[in-house]
Coordinates of C-alpha atoms and ligand atoms in Angstrom, one line a residue:
X1 CA 0.0 0.0 0.0
X2 CA 2.7 2.4 1.1
X3 CA 4.9 1.5 -1.8
X4 CA 2.0 1.7 -4.2
X5 CA 1.0 5.2 -3.1
X6 CA 4.6 6.1 -3.2
X7 CA 4.7 4.8 -6.8
X8 CA 1.5 6.7 -7.7
X9 CA 2.7 9.9 -6.2
X10 CA 6.0 9.5 -8.1
X11 CA 3.9 9.0 -11.2
X12 CA 1.8 12.0 -10.5
X13 CA 5.0 14.1 -9.9
X14 CA 6.5 12.8 -13.1
X15 CA 3.3 13.4 -15.1
X16 CA 2.9 16.9 -13.8
X17 CA 6.5 17.7 -14.6
X18 CA 5.9 16.4 -18.1
X19 CA 2.8 18.4 -18.5
X20 CA 4.5 21.4 -17.1
X21 CA 7.4 21.0 -19.5
X22 CA 5.2 20.4 -22.5
X23 CA 2.8 23.1 -21.6
X24 CA 5.7 25.4 -20.9
X25 CA 7.5 24.7 -24.1
X26 CA 4.4 25.0 -26.2
X27 CA 3.6 28.3 -24.6
X28 CA 7.1 29.4 -25.1
X29 CA 6.7 28.5 -28.8
X30 CA 3.4 30.4 -29.0
X31 CA 4.7 33.7 -27.8
X32 CA 7.9 33.4 -29.9
X33 CA 5.8 32.4 -32.9
X34 CA 3.4 35.3 -32.5
X35 CA 6.4 37.6 -32.3
X36 CA 8.1 36.2 -35.4
X37 CA 4.9 36.5 -37.4
X38 CA 4.2 40.0 -36.3
X39 CA 7.7 41.6 -36.7
X40 CA 7.8 41.6 -40.6
X41 CA 4.2 42.9 -40.7
X42 CA 5.0 45.7 -38.3
X43 CA 8.3 46.5 -40.1
X44 CA 6.3 47.1 -43.3
X45 CA 3.7 49.1 -41.4
X46 CA 6.5 51.2 -39.8
X47 CA 8.2 52.1 -43.1
X48 CA 4.8 53.0 -44.4
X49 CA 4.3 55.3 -41.4
X50 CA 7.7 56.9 -41.8
X51 CA 7.4 57.6 -45.5
X52 CA 3.8 58.8 -45.0
X53 CA 5.1 61.5 -42.6
X54 CA 7.9 62.7 -44.9
X55 CA 6.8 65.5 -47.3
X56 CA 3.3 65.4 -45.7
X57 CA 0.4 67.5 -47.1
X58 CA 1.1 71.2 -46.7
X59 CA 4.9 70.5 -46.2
X60 CA 7.6 71.4 -48.6
X61 CA 9.9 68.6 -49.8
X62 CA 12.3 67.4 -47.1
X63 CA 10.1 68.2 -44.2
X64 CA 9.0 65.5 -41.7
X65 CA 6.0 65.8 -39.5
X66 CA 6.4 64.5 -35.9
X67 CA 3.1 62.8 -36.2
X68 CA -0.1 62.7 -38.2
X69 CA -1.9 64.5 -35.5
X70 CA -3.3 67.9 -35.9
X71 CA -5.3 68.3 -32.8
X72 CA -5.0 67.1 -29.2
X73 CA -2.1 67.0 -29.5
X74 CA -1.1 69.2 -32.5
X75 CA 2.2 67.6 -33.6
X76 CA 1.9 68.7 -37.2
X77 CA 5.3 70.4 -37.3
X78 CA 8.8 69.5 -38.3
X79 CA 10.7 68.9 -35.0
X80 CA 14.4 69.1 -35.7
X81 CA 15.1 66.2 -33.3
X82 CA 12.4 63.8 -34.6
X83 CA 13.1 64.6 -38.2
X84 CA 16.8 63.9 -37.8
X85 CA 16.1 60.6 -36.1
X86 CA 13.8 59.7 -39.0
X87 CA 16.4 60.7 -41.6
X88 CA 19.0 58.6 -39.8
X89 CA 16.7 55.6 -40.6
X90 CA 16.5 56.8 -44.2
X91 CA 20.3 57.1 -44.4
X92 CA 20.6 53.4 -43.2
X93 CA 18.2 52.4 -46.0
X94 CA 20.3 54.5 -48.5
X95 CA 23.4 52.6 -47.3
X96 CA 21.7 49.3 -47.9
X97 CA 20.0 50.1 -51.2
X98 CA 21.2 48.3 -54.3
X99 CA 18.6 48.9 -56.9
X100 CA 19.4 52.2 -58.8
X101 CA 15.8 53.6 -58.7
X102 CA 15.7 53.0 -55.0
X103 CA 19.1 54.6 -54.5
X104 CA 17.9 57.6 -56.5
X105 CA 14.6 57.9 -54.6
X106 CA 16.4 57.9 -51.2
X107 CA 19.1 60.3 -52.4
X108 CA 16.4 62.7 -53.5
X109 CA 14.6 62.5 -50.2
X110 CA 17.9 63.2 -48.3
X111 CA 18.9 66.1 -50.6
X112 CA 15.4 67.6 -50.0
X113 CA 15.9 67.2 -46.3
X114 CA 19.2 69.1 -46.5
X115 CA 17.5 71.8 -48.6
X116 CA 14.5 72.2 -46.2
X117 CA 16.9 72.5 -43.3
X118 CA 19.0 75.1 -45.2
X119 CA 15.8 77.1 -45.5
X120 CA 14.7 76.8 -41.8
X121 CA 18.2 77.5 -40.5
X122 CA 17.9 80.9 -42.3
X123 CA 14.4 81.6 -41.0
X124 CA 14.5 83.9 -37.9
X125 CA 12.3 82.7 -35.1
X126 CA 11.7 83.6 -31.5
X127 CA 14.9 81.9 -30.4
X128 CA 17.1 84.0 -32.8
X129 CA 18.5 83.8 -36.3
X130 CA 21.3 81.9 -38.0
X131 CA 24.0 83.6 -36.1
X132 CA 22.2 84.5 -32.8
X133 CA 21.0 81.1 -31.6
X134 CA 18.0 80.5 -33.9
X135 CA 19.3 77.0 -34.5
X136 CA 18.0 76.1 -31.0
X137 CA 14.4 76.3 -32.1
X138 CA 12.5 73.1 -31.3
X139 CA 10.3 73.0 -34.5
X140 CA 9.2 74.8 -37.6
X141 CA 6.0 74.8 -39.7
X142 CA 6.2 72.2 -42.4
X143 CA 6.0 74.9 -45.0
X144 CA 9.3 76.4 -43.6
X145 CA 7.8 79.2 -41.6
X146 CA 8.9 79.8 -38.0
X147 CA 6.8 78.7 -35.1
X148 CA 5.9 81.9 -33.3
X149 CA 3.9 80.5 -30.4
X150 CA 5.4 79.9 -27.0
X151 CA 7.4 76.7 -26.6
X152 CA 10.3 75.4 -24.5
X153 CA 13.4 76.6 -26.2
X154 CA 16.4 76.2 -26.5
X155 CA 16.8 72.6 -27.8
X156 CA 20.4 71.6 -28.8
X157 CA 19.8 68.0 -29.5
X158 CA 18.3 68.8 -32.9
X159 CA 21.3 70.4 -34.5
X160 CA 23.5 67.6 -33.1
X161 CA 21.3 64.8 -34.4
X162 CA 20.9 66.6 -37.7
X163 CA 24.6 67.0 -38.1
X164 CA 25.2 63.3 -37.6
X165 CA 22.5 62.2 -40.0
X166 CA 23.6 64.6 -42.7
X167 CA 27.3 63.7 -42.4
X168 CA 26.4 60.0 -42.6
X169 CA 24.5 60.9 -45.8
X170 CA 27.4 62.9 -47.2
X171 CA 29.9 60.1 -46.6
X172 CA 27.6 57.5 -48.3
X173 CA 26.9 59.9 -51.1
X174 CA 30.6 60.4 -51.8
X175 CA 31.2 56.7 -51.5
X176 CA 28.7 56.2 -54.3
X177 CA 30.7 58.7 -56.4
X178 CA 28.4 61.7 -55.6
X179 CA 29.5 65.1 -56.4
X180 CA 32.0 66.7 -54.0
X181 CA 30.9 70.1 -55.1
X182 CA 27.4 69.3 -53.9
X183 CA 28.8 68.5 -50.4
X184 CA 30.8 71.7 -50.3
X185 CA 27.9 73.9 -51.5
X186 CA 25.2 72.6 -49.1
X187 CA 26.7 70.6 -46.3
X188 CA 30.2 71.8 -45.2
X189 CA 32.7 74.4 -46.4
X190 CA 35.0 77.0 -44.8
X191 CA 32.5 79.9 -44.9
X192 CA 31.6 80.7 -41.3
X193 CA 30.5 84.3 -41.0
X194 CA 27.6 83.6 -41.6
X195 CA 27.9 79.9 -42.4
X196 CA 26.6 79.0 -45.8
X197 CA 26.3 75.2 -45.3
X198 CA 23.9 73.2 -43.2
X199 CA 26.3 71.0 -41.2
X200 CA 28.9 73.8 -40.7
X201 CA 26.1 75.9 -39.2
X202 CA 25.0 73.1 -36.9
X203 CA 28.6 72.2 -35.7
X204 CA 29.6 75.8 -35.2
X205 CA 26.4 76.3 -33.2
X206 CA 26.8 73.3 -30.9
X207 CA 30.6 73.8 -30.4
X208 CA 29.6 77.2 -29.0
X209 CA 26.5 76.4 -26.9
X210 CA 27.4 72.9 -25.5
X211 CA 27.9 74.1 -21.9
X212 CA 24.5 75.8 -21.7
X213 CA 21.3 74.4 -20.3
X214 CA 18.5 73.6 -22.7
X215 CA 15.1 71.8 -22.8
X216 CA 16.2 68.2 -23.2
X217 CA 14.5 65.5 -25.2
X218 CA 11.2 65.8 -23.2
X219 CA 11.0 69.6 -23.4
X220 CA 10.4 69.8 -19.7
X221 CA 13.3 70.9 -17.6
X222 CA 15.7 73.7 -18.6
X223 CA 19.0 72.3 -17.4
X224 CA 22.2 70.6 -18.7
X225 CA 21.1 67.1 -19.8
X226 CA 23.1 63.9 -20.2
X227 CA 21.1 63.3 -23.4
X228 CA 22.2 66.6 -25.1
X229 CA 25.8 66.3 -23.9
X230 CA 26.4 62.8 -25.3
X231 CA 24.7 63.7 -28.6
X232 CA 26.7 66.8 -29.0
X233 CA 29.9 64.9 -28.1
X234 CA 29.2 62.4 -30.9
X235 CA 28.4 65.2 -33.4
X236 CA 31.6 67.1 -32.6
X237 CA 33.8 64.0 -32.8
X238 CA 32.2 62.9 -36.1
X239 CA 32.4 66.5 -37.3
X240 CA 36.1 66.7 -36.6
X241 CA 36.7 63.6 -38.8
X242 CA 34.4 64.9 -41.5
X243 CA 36.1 68.4 -41.6
X244 CA 39.5 66.7 -41.7
X245 CA 38.3 64.5 -44.6
X246 CA 37.3 67.6 -46.5
X247 CA 40.6 69.4 -45.6
X248 CA 39.3 71.9 -43.1
X249 CA 41.9 71.3 -40.4
X250 CA 41.2 74.4 -38.3
X251 CA 37.5 73.4 -37.9
X252 CA 38.6 69.8 -37.2
X253 CA 41.0 70.6 -34.4
X254 CA 38.6 73.1 -32.9
X255 CA 35.7 70.5 -32.7
X256 CA 38.2 68.0 -31.2
X257 CA 39.3 70.4 -28.6
X258 CA 35.8 71.3 -27.5
X259 CA 34.7 67.6 -27.5
X260 CA 37.6 66.8 -25.2
X261 CA 36.5 69.4 -22.7
X262 CA 32.9 68.3 -22.9
X263 CA 34.0 64.7 -22.3
X264 CA 36.0 65.5 -19.2
X265 CA 33.1 67.5 -17.9
X266 CA 30.7 64.5 -18.2
X267 CA 31.8 62.6 -15.2
X268 CA 29.5 64.7 -13.2
X269 CA 26.5 62.6 -14.4
X270 CA 27.6 59.5 -12.5
X271 CA 26.2 58.9 -9.1
X272 CA 28.7 56.7 -7.3
X273 CA 26.3 56.3 -4.4
X274 CA 23.4 54.9 -6.4
X275 CA 25.5 53.5 -9.3
X276 CA 23.5 55.2 -12.0
X277 CA 23.8 57.7 -14.8
X278 CA 21.9 60.8 -13.8
X279 CA 19.8 62.6 -16.4
X280 CA 20.9 65.9 -15.0
X281 CA 22.5 67.2 -11.8
X282 CA 20.9 70.6 -12.0
X283 CA 17.2 70.5 -11.4
X284 CA 15.2 69.6 -8.4
X285 CA 12.9 66.7 -8.8
X286 CA 10.4 65.3 -6.2
X287 CA 11.5 62.2 -4.5
X288 CA 14.9 60.8 -3.9
X289 CA 14.1 57.4 -5.4
X290 CA 13.0 59.0 -8.6
X291 CA 15.5 61.8 -8.8
X292 CA 17.1 62.1 -12.2
X293 CA 16.4 58.5 -13.2
X294 CA 15.2 58.9 -16.8
X295 CA 14.9 56.6 -19.7
X296 CA 16.6 59.2 -21.9
X297 CA 20.0 58.3 -20.4
X298 CA 19.6 54.8 -22.1
X299 CA 18.3 56.5 -25.3
X300 CA 21.3 58.8 -25.2
X301 CA 23.6 55.7 -25.3
X302 CA 21.6 54.4 -28.3
X303 CA 21.8 57.6 -30.3
X304 CA 25.0 59.1 -28.9
X305 CA 27.5 56.3 -28.3
X306 CA 30.5 57.1 -30.5
X307 CA 31.9 53.5 -30.5
X308 CA 34.9 54.6 -28.5
X309 CA 34.2 53.1 -25.1
X310 CA 32.8 56.3 -23.6
X311 CA 29.3 55.3 -22.1
X312 CA 29.2 52.1 -24.0
X313 CA 26.0 49.9 -23.6
X314 CA 28.0 47.7 -21.2
X315 CA 29.3 50.5 -19.0
X316 CA 28.4 49.3 -15.5
X317 CA 26.5 52.5 -14.6
X318 CA 24.5 52.3 -17.8
X319 CA 23.7 48.6 -17.2
X320 CA 22.6 49.4 -13.6
X321 CA 20.5 52.4 -14.8
X322 CA 18.7 50.1 -17.3
X323 CA 18.0 47.6 -14.5
X324 CA 16.8 50.3 -12.1
X325 CA 14.4 51.6 -14.8
X326 CA 12.9 48.1 -15.1
X327 CA 12.5 47.9 -11.4
X328 CA 10.8 51.3 -11.2
X329 CA 8.4 50.8 -14.1
X330 CA 7.4 47.3 -13.4
X331 CA 5.6 48.5 -10.3
X332 CA 4.7 52.0 -11.3
X333 CA 2.4 51.2 -14.2
X334 CA -0.7 49.1 -13.4
X335 CA -0.5 47.7 -17.0
X336 CA 2.9 46.2 -16.1
X337 CA 1.6 44.6 -12.9
X338 CA -0.9 42.6 -14.9
X339 CA 1.4 41.4 -17.6
X340 CA 2.0 37.7 -18.3
X341 CA 5.4 36.1 -17.7
X342 CA 6.2 36.3 -21.4
X343 CA 5.8 40.1 -21.6
X344 CA 8.5 42.5 -20.7
X345 CA 8.0 45.8 -18.9
X346 CA 6.6 48.9 -20.7
X347 CA 8.8 51.9 -20.1
X348 CA 7.9 55.6 -19.6
X349 CA 10.0 58.7 -19.9
X350 CA 10.7 59.4 -16.2
X351 CA 8.8 58.2 -13.0
X352 CA 7.1 61.5 -12.1
X353 CA 6.1 62.4 -15.6
X354 CA 2.9 64.4 -15.7
X355 CA 2.0 64.5 -19.4
X356 CA -0.5 61.9 -20.7
X357 CA -0.3 62.6 -24.4
X358 CA -2.8 65.4 -24.4
X359 CA -2.8 67.2 -21.0
X360 CA -0.1 68.1 -18.7
X361 CA 0.0 69.3 -15.1
X362 CA -0.6 68.5 -11.5
X363 CA -2.5 65.2 -11.1
X364 CA -1.9 64.2 -14.7
X365 CA -0.2 60.8 -14.8
X366 CA 2.4 59.9 -17.4
X367 CA 2.2 56.7 -19.5
X368 CA 4.5 54.1 -21.1
X369 CA 5.9 55.4 -24.4
X370 CA 6.5 53.3 -27.5
X371 CA 9.8 55.0 -28.2
X372 CA 11.1 54.4 -24.6
X373 CA 10.0 50.8 -24.5
X374 CA 11.4 50.0 -28.0
X375 CA 14.5 51.9 -27.1
X376 CA 15.0 49.7 -24.0
X377 CA 14.5 46.6 -26.2
X378 CA 17.1 47.9 -28.6
X379 CA 19.4 48.5 -25.7
X380 CA 19.2 44.9 -24.6
X381 CA 19.8 43.7 -28.2
X382 CA 22.9 45.9 -28.3
X383 CA 24.1 44.5 -25.0
X384 CA 23.4 40.9 -26.2
X385 CA 25.6 41.6 -29.2
X386 CA 28.5 42.8 -27.1
X387 CA 28.2 39.8 -24.8
X388 CA 28.1 37.4 -27.8
X389 CA 31.3 38.9 -29.2
X390 CA 33.5 38.9 -26.0
X391 CA 35.7 35.9 -25.5
X392 CA 36.2 36.7 -21.9
X393 CA 34.9 39.5 -19.7
X394 CA 35.9 40.4 -16.1
X395 CA 33.2 41.8 -13.9
X396 CA 35.1 45.0 -13.0
X397 CA 32.3 46.8 -11.1
X398 CA 29.7 45.9 -8.6
X399 CA 27.2 47.9 -10.6
X400 CA 27.2 45.2 -13.3
X401 CA 25.8 42.7 -10.7
X402 CA 22.2 43.7 -10.4
X403 CA 21.4 43.3 -14.1
X404 CA 23.5 40.1 -14.4
X405 CA 21.8 38.6 -11.4
X406 CA 18.4 39.5 -12.8
X407 CA 19.3 37.8 -16.1
X408 CA 20.6 34.8 -14.2
X409 CA 17.4 34.3 -12.2
X410 CA 15.0 34.9 -15.0
X411 CA 17.1 32.6 -17.2
X412 CA 17.0 29.7 -14.7
X413 CA 13.3 30.0 -14.2
X414 CA 12.6 29.7 -17.9
X415 CA 14.6 26.5 -18.2
X416 CA 14.5 23.2 -16.3
X417 CA 17.4 23.3 -13.8
X418 CA 19.0 20.2 -15.2
X419 CA 19.6 21.8 -18.5
X420 CA 21.9 24.6 -17.5
X421 CA 23.6 25.7 -14.4
X422 CA 21.9 28.7 -12.7
X423 CA 23.6 31.9 -13.8
X424 CA 23.3 34.0 -10.6
X425 CA 25.7 34.9 -7.8
X426 CA 28.3 36.6 -9.9
X427 CA 31.2 38.3 -8.1
X428 CA 33.3 41.3 -8.7
X429 CA 36.7 40.2 -10.1
X430 CA 35.2 37.1 -11.6
X431 CA 36.2 36.5 -15.2
X432 CA 33.3 35.2 -17.4
X433 CA 34.2 32.6 -20.0
X434 CA 32.7 32.1 -23.4
X435 CA 30.0 29.7 -22.3
X436 CA 28.8 32.0 -19.6
X437 CA 28.9 35.0 -21.9
X438 CA 26.8 33.2 -24.4
X439 CA 24.3 32.3 -21.7
X440 CA 24.1 35.9 -20.7
X441 CA 23.7 36.9 -24.3
X442 CA 20.9 34.5 -24.7
X443 CA 19.1 35.8 -21.6
X444 CA 19.5 39.3 -22.9
X445 CA 18.0 38.3 -26.3
X446 CA 15.0 36.9 -24.4
X447 CA 14.8 39.9 -22.2
X448 CA 14.7 42.1 -25.3
X449 CA 12.2 39.9 -27.2
X450 CA 9.9 40.0 -24.2
X451 CA 9.8 43.7 -24.3
X452 CA 9.0 43.6 -28.1
X453 CA 6.3 41.1 -27.3
X454 CA 4.8 43.4 -24.7
X455 CA 4.7 46.1 -27.4
X456 CA 2.9 43.6 -29.7
X457 CA 0.3 43.0 -27.0
X458 CA -0.7 46.7 -27.1
X459 CA -0.7 47.4 -30.8
X460 CA -4.0 47.1 -32.7
X461 CA -4.5 45.0 -35.8
X462 CA -3.8 48.0 -38.1
X463 CA -0.2 48.2 -36.7
X464 CA -0.6 51.9 -36.1
X465 CA 1.7 53.3 -33.4
X466 CA 0.9 56.3 -31.3
X467 CA 3.1 58.0 -28.8
X468 CA 1.9 56.3 -25.6
X469 CA 0.1 53.4 -24.0
X470 CA -2.4 54.1 -21.3
X471 CA -0.9 53.1 -18.0
X472 CA -4.2 51.7 -16.7
X473 CA -6.1 50.3 -19.8
X474 CA -3.1 49.3 -22.0
X475 CA -4.7 51.0 -25.0
X476 CA -2.9 53.3 -27.3
X477 CA -3.0 57.0 -26.4
X478 CA -1.7 60.3 -27.6
X479 CA -0.5 61.4 -31.0
X480 CA -1.4 59.0 -33.8
X481 CA 1.3 57.8 -36.3
X482 CA 4.1 59.2 -34.2
X483 CA 7.1 59.1 -36.6
X484 CA 9.6 58.5 -33.8
X485 CA 7.6 55.5 -32.6
X486 CA 8.0 53.9 -36.1
X487 CA 11.7 54.9 -36.2
X488 CA 12.1 53.1 -32.8
X489 CA 10.4 49.9 -34.0
X490 CA 12.6 49.8 -37.1
X491 CA 15.9 50.4 -35.3
X492 CA 15.0 48.0 -32.5
X493 CA 14.4 45.2 -35.1
X494 CA 17.6 46.1 -37.0
X495 CA 19.5 45.7 -33.7
X496 CA 17.7 42.4 -33.1
X497 CA 18.9 41.1 -36.5
X498 CA 22.5 42.2 -35.9
X499 CA 22.4 40.8 -32.4
X500 CA 21.0 37.4 -33.5
X501 CA 23.6 37.2 -36.2
X502 CA 26.4 37.9 -33.8
X503 CA 25.0 35.4 -31.3
X504 CA 24.7 32.6 -33.9
X505 CA 28.2 33.1 -35.3
X506 CA 29.9 33.4 -31.8
X507 CA 27.8 31.1 -29.7
X508 CA 27.4 27.7 -31.4
X509 CA 24.9 25.4 -29.7
Ligands
NAG601 C1 -1.7 57.0 -40.2 O1 -0.9 56.5 -41.3 C2 -1.6 55.7 -42.3 C3 -0.7 55.3 -43.4 O2 0.6 54.9 -42.9 C4 -2.8 56.4 -42.8 O3 -3.5 55.6 -43.7 C5 -3.6 57.0 -41.7 O4 -4.7 57.8 -42.2 C6 -2.8 57.8 -40.8 N1 -3.5 58.6 -39.8 C7 -4.2 58.0 -38.8 C8 -4.8 59.0 -37.9 O5 -4.2 56.8 -38.6
NAG602 C1 20.9 88.1 -36.9 O1 20.5 89.1 -36.0 C2 21.5 90.0 -35.7 C3 21.0 90.9 -34.5 O2 19.7 91.2 -34.7 C4 21.9 90.8 -36.9 O3 22.9 91.7 -36.6 C5 22.4 89.8 -37.9 O4 22.7 90.5 -39.1 C6 21.4 88.7 -38.2 N1 22.1 87.7 -39.0 C7 21.5 87.1 -40.0 C8 22.3 86.0 -40.7 O5 20.4 87.3 -40.3
NAG603 C1 2.9 78.6 -43.8 O1 1.7 78.3 -43.2 C2 1.3 79.3 -42.3 C3 0.0 78.9 -41.6 O2 -0.8 78.2 -42.4 C4 1.1 80.6 -43.0 O3 0.7 81.7 -42.1 C5 2.5 81.0 -43.6 O4 2.3 82.2 -44.4 C6 2.9 79.9 -44.5 N1 4.3 80.2 -44.9 C7 4.7 80.0 -46.2 C8 6.2 80.3 -46.4 O5 4.0 79.7 -47.1
NAG604 C1 31.8 71.7 -16.2 O1 30.9 71.3 -15.2 C2 31.1 72.0 -14.0 C3 30.2 71.4 -12.9 O2 28.9 71.4 -13.3 C4 30.7 73.5 -14.3 O3 30.9 74.2 -13.1 C5 31.6 74.0 -15.4 O4 31.2 75.3 -15.7 C6 31.5 73.1 -16.6 N1 32.4 73.6 -17.6 C7 32.0 74.1 -18.7 C8 33.0 74.6 -19.7 O5 30.8 74.3 -18.9
NAG605 C1 39.7 77.8 -43.7 O1 39.6 79.0 -43.1 C2 40.7 79.3 -42.2 C3 40.4 80.7 -41.7 O2 39.2 80.8 -41.1 C4 42.0 79.2 -42.9 O3 43.0 79.3 -41.9 C5 42.1 77.8 -43.5 O4 43.3 77.8 -44.3 C6 41.0 77.6 -44.5 N1 41.0 76.2 -44.9 C7 40.8 75.9 -46.2 C8 41.0 74.5 -46.6 O5 40.4 76.7 -47.0
NAG606 C1 38.7 77.9 -36.6 O1 37.4 77.3 -36.6 C2 36.5 77.7 -35.6 C3 35.2 76.9 -35.8 O2 34.6 77.1 -37.0 C4 36.3 79.2 -35.7 O3 35.5 79.7 -34.6 C5 37.7 79.9 -35.6 O4 37.5 81.3 -35.8 C6 38.6 79.4 -36.6 N1 39.9 79.9 -36.4 C7 40.6 80.5 -37.4 C8 42.0 80.9 -37.1 O5 40.1 80.6 -38.5

């Protein structure tokens, strides 16, 4: 009797493990399958959304509307920042294009973009004119007229992002045997007083104003932001190389010199106490827990990392900031508290955000944003790529541990313990070997895919992306067809592709 019941209970345990495993793996298949089926469809939809918003009705060629939303909110303007982020996507397509008609089409769009920006740089606005700070204007009308209402100004990320996108275009254009005289007429030459070219104007502007406070990516606090500093740094360093390539040595060395000073001044953004990158050190925010923790620091790394080891994706402080953002948002948004185990966290801009996509002010609660959430997914894809490529890596800071331990624990939950050794309990000074690095890379790829899957769960059948996702209901909210949301989807999926490729070539099964 005793042994029979023992046998039965063993059988029950065995059967339930089997059911669990089967159920678990089929469920694992189903979320992955849904994701793989959705990604190509949403990519197509995103490109449609991006090109729909370039040269929109009422706009002159080369203008980009921030969203197809004219009312509540009215985003029917060319934001310098958002347009540059969009054109950076177009430049990537241009670099990849093979078919002559496609090359020509993209080249025409990019030349129009340069021309539209030549016009608006020379359009005086409430912030100033070409030589007195007018380049800091946040946005212009799509027909090229200045925006004369009140708005948070100055914004210095726009000229930095625009300079980087235009220089990338110019380099690819010259590589394809484009005309050097076009580049010197419209993009960069030695005329400075006033500048007669678009990128010379941008670089000479940011090289002068980089120490000053401005509105930041969210147009909320007028302070010195980590976001602007890292973007300006990249633009100046790229600008120095570009000017040198064209033979303008004076400009080149001047940009380098200023970039060096900016770089040495950026250590102030590190909090050694909390192990995080601060969004700013200048403005008061409400609670200690939420002070200066902002998703834009991770976005800054995505858009502003110059591939030189300075604030790389695997910088310990950057890694810990990403992990802390997850811990904050997983509890902050009700929609995250209800999510299934296959869904990652949806991310907002900063914890005490009080803009909901239409209204702003006391009592208004901020929401998850597509561009923040997809940016975080892209961050994990980038990190996975780096971990796949290392042959060994020494844990050189305790601020790497919280994210690594999280990956270790979620990794061991998603796998039966017999299959792999649990990955947690890393130590400072420990050197990770290839097999461990590949396990971490795999966990990062899963972490990233779960975030993309969470996005999928909140996008309607049409594939239309807005600015935000309601923090309670999980439905889309705010500006419809937000261009930057589509840009973020495309760039996240491009990173996914590169990351999977690196993983498969470095981490054989
Ligand atoms: C959004 O973009 C699509 C095309 O990409 C368009 O058909 C639609 O009208 C746009 N506007 C809204 C509000 O959906
Ligand atoms: C910009 O404004 C200043 C001061 O109002 C003026 O002296 C200058 O000529 C203007 N520059 C351009 C390029 O319009
Ligand atoms: C652009 O549009 C605005 C508002 O519709 C109008 O006032 C302005 O004159 C237009 N500018 C140009 C250059 O057509
Ligand atoms: C560098 O940062 C320090 C500390 O915030 C500030 O006092 C100083 O003015 C900055 N340097 C420049 C050139 O802005
Ligand atoms: C660019 O202008 C500077 C003076 O502003 C001059 O020293 C330099 O030689 C010029 N470079 C070229 C290539 O014309
Ligand atoms: C060198 O270039 C910088 C940036 O364009 C400019 O401000 C400076 O006047 C130039 N110096 C000389 C000697 O031309």
